[in-house]
PDB file of C-alpha atoms in Angstrom:
ATOM      1  CA  MET A 143      65.376 -38.244 -41.433  1.00 57.00           C
ATOM      2  CA  PRO A 144      64.220 -36.769 -44.558  1.00 62.00           C
ATOM      3  CA  LYS A 145      60.570 -38.322 -44.068  1.00 77.00           C
ATOM      4  CA  ASP A 146      60.374 -36.009 -40.921  1.00 83.00           C
ATOM      5  CA  ASN A 147      61.370 -33.102 -42.703  1.00 89.00           C
ATOM      6  CA  ARG A 148      58.569 -33.442 -45.390  1.00 90.00           C
ATOM      7  CA  GLN A 149      56.246 -34.286 -42.762  1.00 92.00           C
ATOM      8  CA  ARG A 150      57.034 -30.982 -40.976  1.00 93.00           C
ATOM      9  CA  ASN A 151      56.807 -29.074 -44.537  1.00 94.00           C
ATOM     10  CA  ILE A 152      53.294 -30.627 -44.869  1.00 95.00           C
ATOM     11  CA  ILE A 153      51.845 -29.773 -41.270  1.00 95.00           C
ATOM     12  CA  ILE A 154      53.406 -26.151 -42.230  1.00 96.00           C
ATOM     13  CA  ILE A 155      51.851 -26.070 -45.533  1.00 97.00           C
ATOM     14  CA  VAL A 156      48.407 -26.778 -44.030  1.00 97.00           C
ATOM     15  CA  ALA A 157      48.550 -24.439 -41.236  1.00 97.00           C
ATOM     16  CA  VAL A 158      49.363 -21.510 -43.590  1.00 98.00           C
ATOM     17  CA  VAL A 159      46.419 -22.794 -45.868  1.00 97.00           C
ATOM     18  CA  VAL A 160      44.432 -22.461 -42.896  1.00 97.00           C
ATOM     19  CA  LEU A 161      45.619 -19.159 -41.384  1.00 96.00           C
ATOM     20  CA  LEU A 162      44.688 -17.757 -45.092  1.00 96.00           C
ATOM     21  CA  CYS A 163      41.409 -19.240 -44.891  1.00 94.00           C
ATOM     22  CA  ILE A 164      40.534 -17.701 -41.647  1.00 95.00           C
ATOM     23  CA  CYS A 165      42.118 -14.343 -42.688  1.00 92.00           C
ATOM     24  CA  CYS A 166      39.804 -14.703 -45.888  1.00 91.00           C
ATOM     25  CA  SER A 167      36.765 -15.659 -44.219  1.00 92.00           C
ATOM     26  CA  ALA A 168      37.234 -12.692 -41.375  1.00 91.00           C
ATOM     27  CA  ILE A 169      37.855  -9.897 -44.291  1.00 89.00           C
ATOM     28  CA  SER A 170      34.476 -10.970 -46.093  1.00 89.00           C
ATOM     29  CA  VAL A 171      32.416 -11.160 -42.903  1.00 90.00           C
ATOM     30  CA  GLY A 172      34.020  -7.919 -42.044  1.00 86.00           C
ATOM     31  CA  TRP A 173      32.967  -6.229 -45.495  1.00 84.00           C
ATOM     32  CA  TYR A 174      29.893  -8.006 -45.046  1.00 87.00           C
ATOM     33  CA  LEU A 175      29.129  -5.993 -41.617  1.00 87.00           C
ATOM     34  CA  LEU A 176      30.727  -2.778 -42.050  1.00 87.00           C
ATOM     35  CA  GLY A 177      30.049  -2.349 -45.721  1.00 84.00           C
ATOM     36  CA  PRO A 178      26.999  -0.612 -45.902  1.00 86.00           C
ATOM     37  CA  ALA A 179      28.693   1.728 -43.076  1.00 86.00           C
ATOM     38  CA  VAL A 180      31.612   2.419 -45.610  1.00 84.00           C
ATOM     39  CA  MET A 181      29.615   3.057 -48.516  1.00 83.00           C
ATOM     40  CA  GLU A 182      27.147   5.655 -46.794  1.00 90.00           C
ATOM     41  CA  GLU A 183      30.246   6.929 -45.072  1.00 90.00           C
ATOM     42  CA  MET A 184      31.981   7.504 -48.548  1.00 87.00           C
ATOM     43  CA  SER A 185      28.585   8.652 -50.331  1.00 91.00           C
ATOM     44  CA  ARG A 186      28.446  11.287 -47.636  1.00 93.00           C
ATOM     45  CA  LEU A 187      31.856  12.438 -48.159  1.00 90.00           C
ATOM     46  CA  ALA A 188      31.093  12.509 -51.845  1.00 90.00           C
ATOM     47  CA  SER A 189      28.473  14.701 -51.647  1.00 92.00           C
ATOM     48  CA  SER A 190      29.738  16.988 -49.350  1.00 91.00           C
ATOM     49  CA  LEU A 191      32.711  17.366 -51.842  1.00 83.00           C
ATOM     50  CA  VAL A 192      30.664  18.362 -54.790  1.00 79.00           C
TER      51      VAL A 192
END
């Protein structure tokens, strides 16, 4: 019985790690794609405020 519980815990940990990796890669890809546009928008806002 404890063996099954440990196996389930390992599966949960692996699933969490995989989800974290997917989220991190999605965020980095989003920043890579949206970064220049965001920076341009920020600089435009900053120049309009000054």
